């Protein structure tokens, strides 16, 4: 049996990405359209609390409006992010230029460059070859296959969209489960569920490892940059990768429970599906090799920029953003070795323009709102109001913030969750007198959790849509994995983080 991975080519548009939030259906959207403006206006009637300026109180109203619309998905979440462009200048909080500037923040071009590189990887199916190669190499028994698929998903998702990773690997995982069911004459529900949940959950976990692994990571980087706080690519990986290493074994343990005993012949059948899919790709093309070289060079530059590249003559002002953009431009310039019309270069604009531009707007809106919180004095006021927290232990505050973030991201978009949380988290850090990175970083990667509900993340929805995992299994496995993720993040950020980031 052969399985052809899902290609992404200029002639075949990529599959649409499911939304990453719950929303509350049509009635919820109608309620949100009405409730958001009512709440914003109602807050103004109550008046600002003592010590808070009228401009800052307007920012609170705008934030409340956006939060309601984000939670209910009354309008597309990216469209909601345009509210600051109207509200901030209209009510005199900032000028139009200041409100619009964050929509062209340098961190957004890191995102754009990174996703263009990912688009080239997908265009030439290099991601499929990497994933299938890992899955093929791990072994022949079902537990090993689940581990191989999860490992492949995690490695890919460190660099490309977790949704794209899940969309590409899930059909292959389903085919493996079906092949083994035919071999033994009956399906193993635990194997099918374990494979698709392993792919989906590992894709979300892998996204924690690098700044470009998840949109929420880039939101955090942008927030820190606008507040003059430096967090390098290497520092992020130094903390993010240990979280992955602690969480993936728990994922493997949970997704391999209840597997039926399998004969060598049955296990070999599953592995043969993966190997056949890999064989169907044929030998590596010139384009794959060249894209791989560019990708490896960009990844290496990101990881070594602070310790190596910035010390070389002429590269002292190199940034992660400029590395990403340079890599993307190189793909537009380099020949692919393919003479098919329209495919002469490693990357073309029709492929590049399919990156999720709505997320770019969403980032800009979040950064614009955060900037208004800072300039209006709202962030400072929140910090002052939280002075009473100085007596609390840091590890307790961190644990509470992680749990709050987790609960929120199960029910609403993780992007919206983090956008709303970051100013509050920064205020907590100021009140406690600690390095804001010690709270912002863990909360940012905690927004990538949310494994219980199909609506929590796009990978969850893709896995559940296969019909292989039951809702009961998803809830229980997701609950335990959420707990493991929180524990891993908490452990890394109370032990390793102070050494990497400074206390």
CSV table of C-alpha atoms in Angstrom, one decimal:
chain,number,residue,atom,x,y,z
A,1,UNK,CA,0.0,0.0,0.0
A,2,UNK,CA,1.4,3.4,-0.9
A,3,UNK,CA,0.6,6.7,0.8
A,4,UNK,CA,1.4,10.0,-0.9
A,5,UNK,CA,2.2,12.8,1.6
A,6,UNK,CA,0.4,16.0,1.1
A,7,UNK,CA,2.4,18.2,-1.2
A,8,UNK,CA,2.3,22.0,-1.1
A,9,UNK,CA,3.0,23.3,-4.6
A,10,UNK,CA,2.1,26.4,-6.5
A,11,UNK,CA,-0.5,24.5,-8.4
A,12,UNK,CA,-2.1,22.9,-5.3
A,13,UNK,CA,-3.1,25.5,-2.6
A,14,UNK,CA,-2.3,24.4,0.9
A,15,UNK,CA,-5.1,23.2,3.1
A,16,UNK,CA,-6.9,25.8,5.1
A,17,UNK,CA,-5.9,26.0,8.7
A,18,UNK,CA,-8.6,25.4,11.3
A,19,UNK,CA,-9.1,28.3,13.8
A,20,UNK,CA,-7.3,28.0,17.0
A,21,UNK,CA,-10.0,28.9,19.4
A,22,UNK,CA,-13.3,27.7,20.6
A,23,UNK,CA,-15.8,30.4,20.0
A,24,UNK,CA,-19.4,29.7,21.1
A,25,UNK,CA,-21.1,29.1,17.8
A,26,UNK,CA,-23.4,31.4,15.9
A,27,UNK,CA,-25.3,32.5,18.9
A,28,UNK,CA,-22.1,33.2,20.8
A,29,UNK,CA,-20.8,35.3,17.9
A,30,UNK,CA,-24.0,37.4,17.9
A,31,UNK,CA,-23.8,37.8,21.6
A,32,UNK,CA,-20.2,38.9,21.3
A,33,UNK,CA,-20.9,41.5,18.7
A,34,UNK,CA,-23.4,43.1,21.2
A,35,UNK,CA,-21.6,42.4,24.5
A,36,UNK,CA,-18.2,43.7,23.4
A,37,UNK,CA,-19.2,47.4,22.7
A,38,UNK,CA,-21.6,47.4,25.7
A,39,UNK,CA,-18.8,46.4,28.0
A,40,UNK,CA,-16.5,48.9,26.6
A,41,UNK,CA,-19.0,51.8,26.9
A,42,UNK,CA,-20.1,50.6,30.3
A,43,UNK,CA,-16.6,50.7,31.7
A,44,UNK,CA,-16.4,54.4,30.7
A,45,UNK,CA,-19.6,55.2,32.6
A,46,UNK,CA,-18.1,53.7,35.8
A,47,UNK,CA,-15.1,55.9,35.5
A,48,UNK,CA,-11.4,55.2,35.9
A,49,UNK,CA,-10.1,53.8,39.3
A,50,UNK,CA,-8.1,56.2,41.4
A,51,UNK,CA,-4.6,56.8,40.0
A,52,UNK,CA,-5.5,55.7,36.5
A,53,UNK,CA,-5.6,58.3,33.7
A,54,UNK,CA,-8.7,58.7,31.4
A,55,UNK,CA,-6.5,57.6,28.5
A,56,UNK,CA,-5.5,54.4,30.2
A,57,UNK,CA,-9.1,53.7,31.1
A,58,UNK,CA,-10.0,54.0,27.4
A,59,UNK,CA,-7.3,51.4,26.7
A,60,UNK,CA,-9.0,49.2,29.2
A,61,UNK,CA,-12.3,49.6,27.3
A,62,UNK,CA,-10.6,48.8,24.0
A,63,UNK,CA,-8.9,45.8,25.5
A,64,UNK,CA,-12.2,44.5,26.9
A,65,UNK,CA,-13.9,44.9,23.6
A,66,UNK,CA,-11.1,43.0,21.8
A,67,UNK,CA,-11.1,40.3,24.4
A,68,UNK,CA,-14.8,39.6,24.1
A,69,UNK,CA,-14.6,39.5,20.4
A,70,UNK,CA,-11.6,37.2,20.5
A,71,UNK,CA,-13.3,34.8,23.0
A,72,UNK,CA,-16.6,34.7,21.1
A,73,UNK,CA,-15.0,35.0,17.6
A,74,UNK,CA,-17.7,37.6,16.9
A,75,UNK,CA,-15.6,38.6,14.0
A,76,UNK,CA,-12.4,36.9,12.7
A,77,UNK,CA,-9.7,37.3,15.3
A,78,UNK,CA,-7.3,39.0,12.9
A,79,UNK,CA,-10.0,41.5,12.1
A,80,UNK,CA,-10.5,42.3,15.8
A,81,UNK,CA,-6.8,43.1,15.9
A,82,UNK,CA,-7.5,46.2,13.7
A,83,UNK,CA,-9.5,47.9,16.5
A,84,UNK,CA,-6.4,49.8,17.9
A,85,UNK,CA,-6.0,51.5,14.5
A,86,UNK,CA,-9.4,53.1,15.0
A,87,UNK,CA,-9.8,53.4,18.7
A,88,UNK,CA,-6.4,54.7,19.9
A,89,UNK,CA,-6.2,57.7,17.5
A,90,UNK,CA,-10.0,58.4,17.7
A,91,UNK,CA,-9.9,58.8,21.5
A,92,UNK,CA,-6.6,60.6,21.6
A,93,UNK,CA,-4.6,57.8,23.3
A,94,UNK,CA,-1.9,57.8,20.6
A,95,UNK,CA,-1.4,59.3,17.2
A,96,UNK,CA,-2.4,57.3,14.1
A,97,UNK,CA,1.3,56.8,13.3
A,98,UNK,CA,2.1,55.4,16.8
A,99,UNK,CA,-0.9,53.1,16.7
A,100,UNK,CA,0.1,51.8,13.2
A,101,UNK,CA,3.8,51.4,13.8
A,102,UNK,CA,3.6,48.0,15.7
A,103,UNK,CA,1.9,46.5,12.6
A,104,UNK,CA,5.3,46.8,10.9
A,105,UNK,CA,7.4,45.8,14.0
A,106,UNK,CA,10.7,44.0,13.1
A,107,UNK,CA,9.5,40.8,14.9
A,108,UNK,CA,6.7,40.5,12.3
A,109,UNK,CA,9.4,40.2,9.6
A,110,UNK,CA,11.1,37.5,11.6
A,111,UNK,CA,7.7,35.7,11.4
A,112,UNK,CA,7.3,36.5,7.7
A,113,UNK,CA,10.8,35.4,6.8
A,114,UNK,CA,10.5,32.2,8.8
A,115,UNK,CA,7.2,31.2,7.2
A,116,UNK,CA,8.5,31.9,3.7
A,117,UNK,CA,11.4,29.5,4.5
A,118,UNK,CA,8.8,27.0,5.8
A,119,UNK,CA,6.8,27.5,2.6
A,120,UNK,CA,9.8,26.5,0.5
A,121,UNK,CA,10.4,23.4,2.6
A,122,UNK,CA,6.8,22.4,2.1
A,123,UNK,CA,6.8,23.3,-1.6
A,124,UNK,CA,9.5,20.7,-2.3
A,125,UNK,CA,8.2,18.1,0.2
A,126,UNK,CA,11.4,18.2,2.2
A,127,UNK,CA,9.3,18.2,5.4
A,128,UNK,CA,7.7,14.9,4.3
A,129,UNK,CA,11.1,13.3,3.7
A,130,UNK,CA,12.4,14.4,7.1
A,131,UNK,CA,9.3,13.1,8.9
A,132,UNK,CA,9.0,9.8,7.1
A,133,UNK,CA,12.8,9.2,7.5
A,134,UNK,CA,12.5,9.6,11.3
A,135,UNK,CA,9.4,7.4,11.5
A,136,UNK,CA,11.0,4.8,9.3
A,137,UNK,CA,14.1,4.6,11.4
A,138,UNK,CA,12.6,4.1,14.9
A,139,UNK,CA,11.6,0.4,14.8
A,140,UNK,CA,8.8,-2.0,13.9
A,141,UNK,CA,6.5,-2.3,16.9
A,142,UNK,CA,3.5,0.0,17.4
A,143,UNK,CA,4.9,1.8,20.5
A,144,UNK,CA,8.0,2.6,18.5
A,145,UNK,CA,5.9,3.8,15.5
A,146,UNK,CA,4.0,6.2,17.8
A,147,UNK,CA,7.3,7.4,19.2
A,148,UNK,CA,8.7,7.9,15.7
A,149,UNK,CA,5.7,9.9,14.5
A,150,UNK,CA,5.7,12.0,17.6
A,151,UNK,CA,9.4,12.7,17.3
A,152,UNK,CA,9.1,13.7,13.7
A,153,UNK,CA,6.2,16.0,14.4
A,154,UNK,CA,8.1,17.7,17.3
A,155,UNK,CA,11.3,18.2,15.2
A,156,UNK,CA,9.4,19.7,12.3
A,157,UNK,CA,7.2,21.9,14.4
A,158,UNK,CA,10.2,23.6,15.9
A,159,UNK,CA,10.6,25.3,12.6
A,160,UNK,CA,7.3,25.2,10.7
A,161,UNK,CA,3.6,25.6,11.6
A,162,UNK,CA,2.3,23.0,14.0
A,163,UNK,CA,-0.9,22.9,11.9
A,164,UNK,CA,1.0,22.2,8.7
A,165,UNK,CA,3.0,19.5,10.4
A,166,UNK,CA,-0.2,17.8,11.7
A,167,UNK,CA,-1.9,18.1,8.3
A,168,UNK,CA,1.0,16.4,6.6
A,169,UNK,CA,1.7,13.6,9.1
A,170,UNK,CA,-1.9,12.7,10.1
A,171,UNK,CA,-3.0,11.0,6.9
A,172,UNK,CA,0.2,8.9,7.0
A,173,UNK,CA,-0.5,7.9,10.6
A,174,UNK,CA,-4.0,6.9,9.7
A,175,UNK,CA,-2.8,4.8,6.8
A,176,UNK,CA,-0.3,3.0,9.2
A,177,UNK,CA,-3.2,2.2,11.6
A,178,UNK,CA,-5.4,1.0,8.7
A,179,UNK,CA,-2.6,-1.2,7.3
A,180,UNK,CA,-2.0,-2.9,10.6
A,181,UNK,CA,-5.7,-3.4,11.1
A,182,UNK,CA,-6.0,-5.2,7.8
A,183,UNK,CA,-3.0,-7.4,8.7
A,184,UNK,CA,-4.6,-8.7,11.9
A,185,UNK,CA,-8.2,-8.6,10.7
A,186,UNK,CA,-9.3,-6.1,13.4
A,187,UNK,CA,-8.5,-2.5,14.3
A,188,UNK,CA,-6.6,-1.6,17.5
A,189,UNK,CA,-8.3,1.6,18.7
A,190,UNK,CA,-5.4,2.4,21.0
A,191,UNK,CA,-3.0,2.4,18.1
A,192,UNK,CA,-5.0,4.6,15.8
A,193,UNK,CA,-5.7,7.1,18.6
A,194,UNK,CA,-2.1,7.0,19.8
A,195,UNK,CA,-0.7,7.7,16.4
A,196,UNK,CA,-2.9,10.7,15.6
A,197,UNK,CA,-2.8,12.2,19.1
A,198,UNK,CA,0.9,11.6,19.2
A,199,UNK,CA,1.3,13.7,16.0
A,200,UNK,CA,-1.0,16.5,17.1
A,201,UNK,CA,0.3,16.8,20.7
A,202,UNK,CA,3.9,16.5,19.6
A,203,UNK,CA,3.4,19.3,17.0
A,204,UNK,CA,2.2,21.6,19.8
A,205,UNK,CA,5.0,20.6,22.1
A,206,UNK,CA,7.7,21.0,19.5
A,207,UNK,CA,6.6,24.5,18.8
A,208,UNK,CA,7.8,25.5,22.2
A,209,UNK,CA,11.4,24.9,21.3
A,210,UNK,CA,12.2,28.0,19.1
A,211,UNK,CA,10.9,31.5,18.7
A,212,UNK,CA,9.6,30.6,15.2
A,213,UNK,CA,7.9,27.4,16.4
A,214,UNK,CA,4.6,29.0,17.3
A,215,UNK,CA,2.9,32.4,16.7
A,216,UNK,CA,2.6,32.9,20.5
A,217,UNK,CA,6.3,32.7,20.8
A,218,UNK,CA,6.7,35.5,18.3
A,219,UNK,CA,4.1,37.6,20.1
A,220,UNK,CA,6.2,37.2,23.3
A,221,UNK,CA,9.4,38.2,21.5
A,222,UNK,CA,7.7,41.3,20.0
A,223,UNK,CA,6.3,42.3,23.4
A,224,UNK,CA,9.7,41.9,25.0
A,225,UNK,CA,11.5,43.8,22.2
A,226,UNK,CA,9.1,46.7,22.5
A,227,UNK,CA,9.8,46.9,26.2
A,228,UNK,CA,13.5,46.9,25.7
A,229,UNK,CA,14.0,43.4,27.0
A,230,UNK,CA,16.4,41.1,25.1
A,231,UNK,CA,15.8,37.4,24.6
A,232,UNK,CA,18.0,35.8,22.0
A,233,UNK,CA,17.1,32.8,19.8
A,234,UNK,CA,19.7,30.8,21.6
A,235,UNK,CA,18.4,31.6,25.0
A,236,UNK,CA,14.9,30.6,24.0
A,237,UNK,CA,16.1,27.2,22.7
A,238,UNK,CA,18.2,26.7,25.8
A,239,UNK,CA,15.0,26.8,27.9
A,240,UNK,CA,12.5,25.6,25.3
A,241,UNK,CA,14.3,22.4,24.3
A,242,UNK,CA,14.5,21.0,27.9
A,243,UNK,CA,10.7,21.5,28.2
A,244,UNK,CA,10.3,19.4,25.0
A,245,UNK,CA,12.7,16.7,26.3
A,246,UNK,CA,10.7,16.5,29.6
A,247,UNK,CA,7.3,16.4,28.0
A,248,UNK,CA,7.7,14.1,24.9
A,249,UNK,CA,8.5,11.0,27.0
A,250,UNK,CA,5.3,11.6,29.0
A,251,UNK,CA,3.4,12.0,25.7
A,252,UNK,CA,4.8,8.7,24.4
A,253,UNK,CA,3.9,6.9,27.7
A,254,UNK,CA,0.3,8.2,27.6
A,255,UNK,CA,-0.3,7.5,23.9
A,256,UNK,CA,1.1,3.9,24.0
A,257,UNK,CA,-1.1,2.7,26.9
A,258,UNK,CA,-3.5,-0.1,26.0
A,259,UNK,CA,-1.9,-1.2,22.8
A,260,UNK,CA,-2.6,-4.8,21.8
A,261,UNK,CA,0.3,-7.2,21.5
A,262,UNK,CA,1.5,-7.3,17.9
A,263,UNK,CA,3.3,-10.0,15.9
A,264,UNK,CA,6.4,-9.2,14.0
A,265,UNK,CA,4.5,-9.5,10.7
A,266,UNK,CA,1.9,-7.0,11.9
A,267,UNK,CA,4.4,-4.5,13.1
A,268,UNK,CA,6.4,-4.9,9.8
A,269,UNK,CA,3.3,-4.1,7.9
A,270,UNK,CA,2.9,-0.7,9.6
A,271,UNK,CA,6.5,0.1,9.0
A,272,UNK,CA,6.2,-0.9,5.4
A,273,UNK,CA,3.6,1.8,4.9
A,274,UNK,CA,5.9,4.4,6.1
A,275,UNK,CA,8.8,3.1,4.0
A,276,UNK,CA,6.6,2.9,0.9
A,277,UNK,CA,5.5,6.5,1.4
A,278,UNK,CA,9.2,7.4,1.7
A,279,UNK,CA,10.0,5.5,-1.5
A,280,UNK,CA,7.2,7.2,-3.3
A,281,UNK,CA,9.0,10.5,-2.8
A,282,UNK,CA,11.9,9.1,-4.9
A,283,UNK,CA,15.5,10.3,-4.6
A,284,UNK,CA,16.2,13.7,-3.2
A,285,UNK,CA,15.8,16.4,-5.9
A,286,UNK,CA,18.3,19.2,-6.4
A,287,UNK,CA,15.6,21.6,-5.0
A,288,UNK,CA,15.3,19.6,-1.8
A,289,UNK,CA,19.0,19.6,-1.2
A,290,UNK,CA,19.3,23.4,-1.9
A,291,UNK,CA,16.3,24.2,0.3
A,292,UNK,CA,17.8,22.0,3.0
A,293,UNK,CA,21.1,23.9,2.8
A,294,UNK,CA,19.4,27.3,3.1
A,295,UNK,CA,17.3,26.1,6.0
A,296,UNK,CA,20.3,24.6,7.8
A,297,UNK,CA,22.3,27.8,7.3
A,298,UNK,CA,19.4,30.0,8.7
A,299,UNK,CA,18.8,27.7,11.7
A,300,UNK,CA,22.6,27.6,12.5
A,301,UNK,CA,22.8,31.4,12.2
A,302,UNK,CA,19.8,31.9,14.5
A,303,UNK,CA,21.4,29.6,17.1
A,304,UNK,CA,24.9,31.0,16.9
A,305,UNK,CA,24.2,34.7,16.3
A,306,UNK,CA,25.1,36.0,19.7
A,307,UNK,CA,28.1,33.8,20.4
A,308,UNK,CA,29.6,33.8,16.9
A,309,UNK,CA,28.2,35.9,14.1
A,310,UNK,CA,28.0,39.2,16.0
A,311,UNK,CA,31.7,38.9,16.8
A,312,UNK,CA,32.6,38.6,13.1
A,313,UNK,CA,33.6,41.8,11.2
A,314,UNK,CA,30.6,43.4,9.5
A,315,UNK,CA,28.0,41.3,11.2
A,316,UNK,CA,27.8,43.0,14.6
A,317,UNK,CA,24.3,44.4,13.9
A,318,UNK,CA,22.9,41.2,12.6
A,319,UNK,CA,19.5,40.3,14.0
A,320,UNK,CA,17.2,37.2,14.0
A,321,UNK,CA,14.9,39.2,11.7
A,322,UNK,CA,17.6,40.0,9.2
A,323,UNK,CA,18.7,36.4,9.1
A,324,UNK,CA,15.2,35.2,8.4
A,325,UNK,CA,14.6,37.8,5.6
A,326,UNK,CA,18.1,37.0,4.1
A,327,UNK,CA,17.2,33.3,4.0
A,328,UNK,CA,13.8,34.1,2.4
A,329,UNK,CA,15.5,36.3,-0.3
A,330,UNK,CA,18.1,33.6,-1.0
A,331,UNK,CA,15.3,31.2,-1.8
A,332,UNK,CA,13.8,33.7,-4.3
A,333,UNK,CA,17.2,34.0,-5.9
A,334,UNK,CA,18.6,30.5,-6.0
A,335,UNK,CA,17.6,28.2,-9.0
A,336,UNK,CA,15.8,25.1,-8.0
A,337,UNK,CA,17.2,22.9,-10.7
A,338,UNK,CA,13.7,22.1,-11.9
A,339,UNK,CA,12.9,23.2,-15.4
A,340,UNK,CA,9.1,23.1,-15.0
A,341,UNK,CA,7.7,26.5,-15.9
A,342,UNK,CA,7.0,28.4,-12.7
A,343,UNK,CA,9.2,26.3,-10.6
A,344,UNK,CA,12.6,27.5,-11.7
A,345,UNK,CA,13.4,29.1,-8.3
A,346,UNK,CA,13.3,27.6,-4.8
A,347,UNK,CA,10.5,30.0,-3.8
A,348,UNK,CA,8.1,32.0,-5.8
A,349,UNK,CA,5.6,34.7,-4.8
A,350,UNK,CA,2.4,32.6,-5.2
A,351,UNK,CA,3.9,30.2,-2.7
A,352,UNK,CA,5.1,32.9,-0.4
A,353,UNK,CA,1.8,34.8,-0.3
A,354,UNK,CA,0.0,31.8,1.1
A,355,UNK,CA,1.6,32.3,4.5
A,356,UNK,CA,-1.0,33.3,7.2
A,357,UNK,CA,-1.0,37.0,6.7
A,358,UNK,CA,-3.9,37.3,9.1
A,359,UNK,CA,-1.6,36.3,11.9
A,360,UNK,CA,0.7,39.1,11.0
A,361,UNK,CA,-2.2,41.6,11.5
A,362,UNK,CA,-3.1,39.8,14.7
A,363,UNK,CA,0.5,40.3,16.0
A,364,UNK,CA,0.4,43.9,15.1
A,365,UNK,CA,-2.9,44.5,16.9
A,366,UNK,CA,-1.6,42.8,20.0
A,367,UNK,CA,1.6,44.8,19.9
A,368,UNK,CA,-0.3,48.1,19.3
A,369,UNK,CA,-2.5,47.5,22.3
A,370,UNK,CA,0.4,46.5,24.5
A,371,UNK,CA,2.2,49.7,23.4
A,372,UNK,CA,-0.8,51.8,24.3
A,373,UNK,CA,-0.9,50.1,27.7
A,374,UNK,CA,2.7,51.2,28.2
A,375,UNK,CA,2.4,54.8,26.9
A,376,UNK,CA,-0.9,55.5,28.7
A,377,UNK,CA,0.5,54.5,32.1
A,378,UNK,CA,-1.8,51.4,32.4
A,379,UNK,CA,1.1,49.0,32.7
A,380,UNK,CA,2.8,51.1,35.4
A,381,UNK,CA,-0.5,51.4,37.3
A,382,UNK,CA,-1.0,47.6,37.2
A,383,UNK,CA,2.5,47.2,38.6
A,384,UNK,CA,1.8,49.6,41.4
A,385,UNK,CA,-1.5,47.9,42.3
A,386,UNK,CA,0.3,44.6,42.6
A,387,UNK,CA,2.9,45.8,45.0
A,388,UNK,CA,1.2,43.7,47.7
A,389,UNK,CA,2.5,40.6,45.8
A,390,UNK,CA,6.1,41.2,46.9
A,391,UNK,CA,5.6,39.0,49.9
A,392,UNK,CA,4.6,36.0,47.8
A,393,UNK,CA,7.0,33.3,46.8
A,394,UNK,CA,8.0,33.5,43.1
A,395,UNK,CA,7.3,29.8,42.5
A,396,UNK,CA,3.7,30.2,43.7
A,397,UNK,CA,3.0,33.2,41.4
A,398,UNK,CA,4.6,31.3,38.5
A,399,UNK,CA,2.4,28.3,39.1
A,400,UNK,CA,-0.8,30.3,39.3
A,401,UNK,CA,0.0,32.2,36.1
A,402,UNK,CA,0.8,28.9,34.2
A,403,UNK,CA,-2.5,27.4,35.3
A,404,UNK,CA,-4.5,30.5,34.4
A,405,UNK,CA,-2.9,30.6,31.0
A,406,UNK,CA,-3.6,26.9,30.4
A,407,UNK,CA,-7.3,27.1,31.3
A,408,UNK,CA,-7.7,30.2,29.1
A,409,UNK,CA,-6.0,28.6,26.1
A,410,UNK,CA,-8.2,25.5,26.3
A,411,UNK,CA,-11.2,27.7,25.7
A,412,UNK,CA,-10.0,30.5,23.4
A,413,UNK,CA,-7.4,31.3,20.9
A,414,UNK,CA,-3.9,30.8,22.3
A,415,UNK,CA,-2.9,34.0,20.5
A,416,UNK,CA,-5.7,36.0,22.1
A,417,UNK,CA,-4.9,34.4,25.5
A,418,UNK,CA,-1.2,35.5,25.4
A,419,UNK,CA,-1.9,38.9,24.0
A,420,UNK,CA,-4.3,39.5,27.0
A,421,UNK,CA,-1.9,37.9,29.5
A,422,UNK,CA,1.4,39.6,28.7
A,423,UNK,CA,0.8,43.1,30.1
A,424,UNK,CA,-0.6,41.4,33.3
A,425,UNK,CA,2.4,39.1,33.6
A,426,UNK,CA,4.8,42.0,33.1
A,427,UNK,CA,3.0,43.8,35.9
A,428,UNK,CA,3.4,40.8,38.2
A,429,UNK,CA,7.1,40.7,37.5
A,430,UNK,CA,7.4,44.4,38.3
A,431,UNK,CA,5.5,43.9,41.6
A,432,UNK,CA,7.6,41.0,42.6
A,433,UNK,CA,10.8,42.8,41.6
A,434,UNK,CA,12.0,39.9,39.4
A,435,UNK,CA,13.4,39.7,35.8
A,436,UNK,CA,10.2,39.9,33.6
A,437,UNK,CA,11.7,37.1,31.4
A,438,UNK,CA,11.3,34.7,34.3
A,439,UNK,CA,7.5,35.1,34.0
A,440,UNK,CA,7.0,36.1,30.4
A,441,UNK,CA,8.8,33.2,28.9
A,442,UNK,CA,7.1,30.4,30.8
A,443,UNK,CA,3.7,31.9,30.3
A,444,UNK,CA,4.4,32.3,26.6
A,445,UNK,CA,5.1,28.6,26.1
A,446,UNK,CA,2.3,27.6,28.4
A,447,UNK,CA,0.0,29.1,25.8
A,448,UNK,CA,1.0,26.3,23.5
A,449,UNK,CA,-0.5,23.7,25.9
A,450,UNK,CA,-4.2,23.0,25.8
A,451,UNK,CA,-4.5,19.3,24.9
A,452,UNK,CA,-7.9,18.4,26.3
A,453,UNK,CA,-10.5,19.8,23.9
A,454,UNK,CA,-10.7,19.4,20.2
A,455,UNK,CA,-11.4,23.1,19.9
A,456,UNK,CA,-8.3,24.2,21.9
A,457,UNK,CA,-5.8,24.1,19.0
A,458,UNK,CA,-5.9,23.3,15.3
A,459,UNK,CA,-3.8,20.1,15.7
A,460,UNK,CA,-6.3,18.9,18.3
A,461,UNK,CA,-9.1,19.5,15.8
A,462,UNK,CA,-7.3,17.7,13.0
A,463,UNK,CA,-6.7,14.6,15.3
A,464,UNK,CA,-10.2,14.5,16.5
A,465,UNK,CA,-11.7,14.8,13.0
A,466,UNK,CA,-10.1,11.5,12.0
A,467,UNK,CA,-12.6,9.7,14.3
A,468,UNK,CA,-9.8,7.6,15.9
A,469,UNK,CA,-9.5,9.1,19.3
A,470,UNK,CA,-12.7,9.2,21.5
A,471,UNK,CA,-13.5,12.4,23.3
A,472,UNK,CA,-13.0,10.6,26.6
A,473,UNK,CA,-9.5,9.5,25.7
A,474,UNK,CA,-8.7,13.0,24.4
A,475,UNK,CA,-9.9,14.6,27.7
A,476,UNK,CA,-8.0,12.2,29.9
A,477,UNK,CA,-4.8,12.0,27.9
A,478,UNK,CA,-4.9,15.8,27.4
A,479,UNK,CA,-5.5,16.4,31.1
A,480,UNK,CA,-2.5,14.4,32.1
A,481,UNK,CA,-0.3,15.9,29.4
A,482,UNK,CA,-1.4,19.4,30.4
A,483,UNK,CA,-0.3,18.6,34.0
A,484,UNK,CA,3.1,17.2,32.7
A,485,UNK,CA,3.6,20.3,30.5
A,486,UNK,CA,2.9,22.7,33.4
A,487,UNK,CA,5.3,20.7,35.6
A,488,UNK,CA,8.0,20.7,33.0
A,489,UNK,CA,7.7,24.4,32.3
A,490,UNK,CA,7.7,25.2,36.1
A,491,UNK,CA,10.7,23.0,36.7
A,492,UNK,CA,12.8,24.5,33.9
A,493,UNK,CA,11.9,28.0,34.9
A,494,UNK,CA,12.6,27.6,38.6
A,495,UNK,CA,16.0,25.9,38.0
A,496,UNK,CA,17.6,26.6,34.7
A,497,UNK,CA,16.0,29.9,33.7
A,498,UNK,CA,17.6,32.0,36.5
A,499,UNK,CA,21.0,30.9,35.2
A,500,UNK,CA,20.2,31.6,31.6
A,501,UNK,CA,18.2,34.8,32.0
A,502,UNK,CA,19.5,36.2,35.2
A,503,UNK,CA,17.5,36.4,38.4
